[in-house]
PDB file of C-alpha atoms in Angstrom:
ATOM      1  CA  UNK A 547      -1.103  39.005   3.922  1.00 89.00           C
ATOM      2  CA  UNK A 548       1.090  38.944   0.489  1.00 93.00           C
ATOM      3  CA  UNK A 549      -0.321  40.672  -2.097  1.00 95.00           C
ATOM      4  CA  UNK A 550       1.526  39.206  -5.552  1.00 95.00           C
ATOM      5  CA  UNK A 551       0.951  41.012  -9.424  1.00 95.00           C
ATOM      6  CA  UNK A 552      -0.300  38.463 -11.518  1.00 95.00           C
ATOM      7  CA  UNK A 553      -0.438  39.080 -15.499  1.00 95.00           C
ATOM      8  CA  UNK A 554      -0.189  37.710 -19.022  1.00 93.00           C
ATOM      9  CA  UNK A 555      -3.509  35.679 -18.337  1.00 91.00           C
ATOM     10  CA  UNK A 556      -6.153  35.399 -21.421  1.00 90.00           C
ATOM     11  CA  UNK A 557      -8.665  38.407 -21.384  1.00 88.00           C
ATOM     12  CA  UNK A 558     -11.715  35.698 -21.177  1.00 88.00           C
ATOM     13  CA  UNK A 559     -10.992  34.589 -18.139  1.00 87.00           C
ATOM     14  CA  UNK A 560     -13.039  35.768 -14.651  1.00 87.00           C
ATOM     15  CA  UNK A 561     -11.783  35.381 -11.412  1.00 91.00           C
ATOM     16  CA  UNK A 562     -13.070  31.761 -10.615  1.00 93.00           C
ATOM     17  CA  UNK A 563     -11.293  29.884 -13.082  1.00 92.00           C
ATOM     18  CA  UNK A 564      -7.957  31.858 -11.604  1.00 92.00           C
ATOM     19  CA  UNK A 565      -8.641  31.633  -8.103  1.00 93.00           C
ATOM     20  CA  UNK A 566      -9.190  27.509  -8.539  1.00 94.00           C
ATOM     21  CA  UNK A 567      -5.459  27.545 -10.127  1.00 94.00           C
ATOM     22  CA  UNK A 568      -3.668  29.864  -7.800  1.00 94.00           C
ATOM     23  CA  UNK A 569      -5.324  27.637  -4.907  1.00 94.00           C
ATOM     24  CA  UNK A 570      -3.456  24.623  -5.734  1.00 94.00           C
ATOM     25  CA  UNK A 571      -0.571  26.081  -4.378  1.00 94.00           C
ATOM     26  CA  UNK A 572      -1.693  28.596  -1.697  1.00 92.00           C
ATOM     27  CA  UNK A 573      -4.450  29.873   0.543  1.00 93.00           C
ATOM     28  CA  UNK A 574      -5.540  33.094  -1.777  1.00 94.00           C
ATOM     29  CA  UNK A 575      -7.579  35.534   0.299  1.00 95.00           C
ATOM     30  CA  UNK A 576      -8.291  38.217  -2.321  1.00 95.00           C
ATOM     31  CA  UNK A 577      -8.582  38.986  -5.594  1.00 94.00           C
ATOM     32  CA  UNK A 578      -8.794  42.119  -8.167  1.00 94.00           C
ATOM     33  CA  UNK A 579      -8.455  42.082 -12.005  1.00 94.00           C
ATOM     34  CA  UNK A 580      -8.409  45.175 -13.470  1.00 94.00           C
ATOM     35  CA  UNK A 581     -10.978  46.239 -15.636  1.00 92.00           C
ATOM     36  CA  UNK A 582     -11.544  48.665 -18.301  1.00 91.00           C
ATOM     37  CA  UNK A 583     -14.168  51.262 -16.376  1.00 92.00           C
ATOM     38  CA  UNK A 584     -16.270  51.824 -19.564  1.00 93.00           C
ATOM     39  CA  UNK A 585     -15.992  48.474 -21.392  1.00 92.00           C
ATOM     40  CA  UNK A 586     -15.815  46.215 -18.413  1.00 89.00           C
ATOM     41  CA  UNK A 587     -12.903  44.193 -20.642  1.00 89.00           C
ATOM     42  CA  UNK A 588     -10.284  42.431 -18.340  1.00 90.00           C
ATOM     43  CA  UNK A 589      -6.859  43.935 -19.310  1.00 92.00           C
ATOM     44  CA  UNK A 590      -4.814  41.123 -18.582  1.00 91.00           C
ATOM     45  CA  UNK A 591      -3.666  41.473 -15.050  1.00 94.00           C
ATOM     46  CA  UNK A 592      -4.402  41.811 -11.782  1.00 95.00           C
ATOM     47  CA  UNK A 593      -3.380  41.539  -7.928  1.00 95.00           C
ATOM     48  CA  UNK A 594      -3.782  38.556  -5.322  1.00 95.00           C
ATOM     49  CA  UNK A 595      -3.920  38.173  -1.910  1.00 95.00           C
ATOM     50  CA  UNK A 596      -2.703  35.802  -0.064  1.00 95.00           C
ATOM     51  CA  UNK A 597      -2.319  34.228   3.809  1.00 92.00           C
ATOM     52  CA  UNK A 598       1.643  34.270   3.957  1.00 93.00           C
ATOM     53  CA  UNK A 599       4.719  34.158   2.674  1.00 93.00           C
ATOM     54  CA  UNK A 600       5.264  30.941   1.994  1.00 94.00           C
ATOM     55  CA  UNK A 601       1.991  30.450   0.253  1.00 93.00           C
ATOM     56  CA  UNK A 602       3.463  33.270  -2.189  1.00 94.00           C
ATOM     57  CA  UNK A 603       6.227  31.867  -2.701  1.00 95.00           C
ATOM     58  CA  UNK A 604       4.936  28.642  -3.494  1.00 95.00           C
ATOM     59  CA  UNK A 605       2.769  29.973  -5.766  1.00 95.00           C
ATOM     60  CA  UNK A 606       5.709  32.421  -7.717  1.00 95.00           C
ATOM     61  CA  UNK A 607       7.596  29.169  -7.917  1.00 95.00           C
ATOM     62  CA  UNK A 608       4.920  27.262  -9.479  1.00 95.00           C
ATOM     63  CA  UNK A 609       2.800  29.553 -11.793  1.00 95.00           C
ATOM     64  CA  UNK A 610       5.514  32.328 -12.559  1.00 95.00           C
ATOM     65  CA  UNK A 611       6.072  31.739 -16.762  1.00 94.00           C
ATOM     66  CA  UNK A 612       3.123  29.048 -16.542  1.00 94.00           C
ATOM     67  CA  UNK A 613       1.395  29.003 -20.106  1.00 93.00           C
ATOM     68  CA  UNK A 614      -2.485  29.607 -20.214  1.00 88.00           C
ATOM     69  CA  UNK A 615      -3.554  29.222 -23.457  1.00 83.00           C
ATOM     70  CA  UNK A 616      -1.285  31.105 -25.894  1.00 88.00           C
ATOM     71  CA  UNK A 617      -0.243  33.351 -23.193  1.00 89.00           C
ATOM     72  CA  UNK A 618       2.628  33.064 -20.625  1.00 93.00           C
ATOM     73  CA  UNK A 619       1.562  33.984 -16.941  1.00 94.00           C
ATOM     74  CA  UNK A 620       3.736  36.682 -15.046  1.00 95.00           C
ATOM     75  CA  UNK A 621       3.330  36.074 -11.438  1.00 95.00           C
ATOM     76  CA  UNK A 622       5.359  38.703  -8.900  1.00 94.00           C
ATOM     77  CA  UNK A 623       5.135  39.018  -5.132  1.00 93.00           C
ATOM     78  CA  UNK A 624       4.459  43.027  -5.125  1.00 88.00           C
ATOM     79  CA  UNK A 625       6.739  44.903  -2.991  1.00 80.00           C
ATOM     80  CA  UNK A 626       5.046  46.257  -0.087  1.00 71.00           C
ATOM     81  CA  UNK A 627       4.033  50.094  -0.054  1.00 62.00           C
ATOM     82  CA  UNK A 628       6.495  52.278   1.570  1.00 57.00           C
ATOM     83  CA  UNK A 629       5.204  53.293   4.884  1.00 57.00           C
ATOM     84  CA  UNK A 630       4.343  57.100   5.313  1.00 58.00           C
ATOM     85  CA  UNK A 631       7.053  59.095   7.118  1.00 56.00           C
ATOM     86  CA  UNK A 632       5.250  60.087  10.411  1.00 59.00           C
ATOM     87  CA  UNK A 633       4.199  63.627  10.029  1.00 59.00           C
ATOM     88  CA  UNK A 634       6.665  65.648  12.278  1.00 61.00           C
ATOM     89  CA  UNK A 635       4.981  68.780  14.233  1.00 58.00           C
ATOM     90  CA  UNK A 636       4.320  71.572  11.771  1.00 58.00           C
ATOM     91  CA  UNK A 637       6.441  74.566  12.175  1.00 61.00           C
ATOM     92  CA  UNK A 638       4.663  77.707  12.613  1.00 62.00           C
ATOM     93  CA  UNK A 639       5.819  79.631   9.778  1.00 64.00           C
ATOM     94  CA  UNK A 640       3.225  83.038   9.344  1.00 65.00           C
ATOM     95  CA  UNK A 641       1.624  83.448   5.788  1.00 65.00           C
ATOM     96  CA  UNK A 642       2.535  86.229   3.720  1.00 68.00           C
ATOM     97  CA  UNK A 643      -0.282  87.102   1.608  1.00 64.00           C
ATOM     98  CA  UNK A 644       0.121  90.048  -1.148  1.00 64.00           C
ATOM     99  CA  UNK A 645      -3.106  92.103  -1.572  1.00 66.00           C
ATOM    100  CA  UNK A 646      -4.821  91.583  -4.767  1.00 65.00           C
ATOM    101  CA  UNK A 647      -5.009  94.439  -7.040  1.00 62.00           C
ATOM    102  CA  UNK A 648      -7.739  96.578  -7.506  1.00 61.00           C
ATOM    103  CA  UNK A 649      -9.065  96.356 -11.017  1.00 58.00           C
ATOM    104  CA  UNK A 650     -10.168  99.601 -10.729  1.00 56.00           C
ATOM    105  CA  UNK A 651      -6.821 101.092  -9.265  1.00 56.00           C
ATOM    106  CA  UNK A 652      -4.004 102.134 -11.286  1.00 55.00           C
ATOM    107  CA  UNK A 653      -0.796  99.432 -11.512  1.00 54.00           C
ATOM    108  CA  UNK A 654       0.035 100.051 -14.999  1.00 55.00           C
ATOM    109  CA  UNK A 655      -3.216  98.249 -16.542  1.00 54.00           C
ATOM    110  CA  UNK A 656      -6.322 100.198 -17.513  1.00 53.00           C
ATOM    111  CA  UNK A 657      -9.660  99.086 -15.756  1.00 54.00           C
ATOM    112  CA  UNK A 658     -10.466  97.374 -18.570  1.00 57.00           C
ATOM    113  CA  UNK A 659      -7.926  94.936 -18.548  1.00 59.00           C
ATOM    114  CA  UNK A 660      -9.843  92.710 -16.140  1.00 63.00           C
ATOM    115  CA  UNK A 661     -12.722  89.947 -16.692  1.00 71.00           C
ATOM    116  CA  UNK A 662     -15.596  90.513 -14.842  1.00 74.00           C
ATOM    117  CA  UNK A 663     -17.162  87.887 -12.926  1.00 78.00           C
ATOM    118  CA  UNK A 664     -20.675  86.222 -14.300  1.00 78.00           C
ATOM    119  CA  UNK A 665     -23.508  87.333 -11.699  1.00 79.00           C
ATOM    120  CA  UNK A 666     -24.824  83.693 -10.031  1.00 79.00           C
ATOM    121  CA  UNK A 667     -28.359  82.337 -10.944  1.00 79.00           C
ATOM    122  CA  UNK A 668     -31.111  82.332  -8.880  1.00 72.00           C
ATOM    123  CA  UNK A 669     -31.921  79.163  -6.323  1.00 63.00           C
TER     124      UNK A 669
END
C-alpha cells in the first residue's frame, strides 16, 4: 500500500465526501484526518491509503492543486518511513555506578542540606 498526505481540504468536510472523490481515480484502502483531540475540529489534512502505486499516482496527477471550495487541495505520495537499522548484538560494556552520598556523611554539605522524602500513605 501507498500512503499519500492529503491537505488544504475545507474543515467541514468528513471522510465520505473525500473518500467518494479520491475513488474516482484510485482504489483508497484507508483513511485518517487529523483531528483536534479536545475539539474534535478537522485541521485540514490528513493521510490516505491506497492499493498501489499507480493508483497514487493517478490520483497526485489528478487532485494535486484541485480547488474544493475556496481552498486548493495539496495531495503528496508520503515518503515511506525509513526502516530501523537492525539492532546489532549489544556489547557488554560493565556499569559504573558512583555511590550516592550519605546525607548524613560529611562531603562538604551539612546534613541539612538535603530534602527529606514524604513518608507514603496508608493502603
Amino acid at each position: 500500500m501507498v500512503k499519500l498526505f492529503v491537505g488544504g481540504f475545507p474543515l467541514k468536510i468528513d471522510e465520505i465526501e473525500l473518500v467518494k472523490l479520491f475513488s474516482l481515480h484510485g482504489d483508497v484502502k484507508t483513511i485518517k484526518l487529523v483531528r483536534d483531540k479536545k475539539t474534535r475540529i478537522c485541521k485540514g489534512y490528513g493521510f490516505i491509503e491506497v492499493a498501489d502505486q499507480a493508483s497514487a499516482d493517478n490520483i497526485v496527477a489528478m487532485l494535486n492543486g484541485y480547488e474544493m471550495g475556496d481552498k486548493e487541495l495539496v495531495v503528496n505520495i508520503r515518503p515511506d518511513d525509513p526502516t530501523p537499522a537492525p539492532a546489532s548484538a549489544p556489547s557488554y560494556e560493565p556499569r559504573r555506578f558512583s555511590p550516592r552520598p550519605n546525607p548524613g556523611a560529611s562531603h562538604g554539605h551539612g546534613a541539612t542540606d538535603f530534602k527529606k522524602k514524604r513518608p507514603r500513605r496508608g493502603m
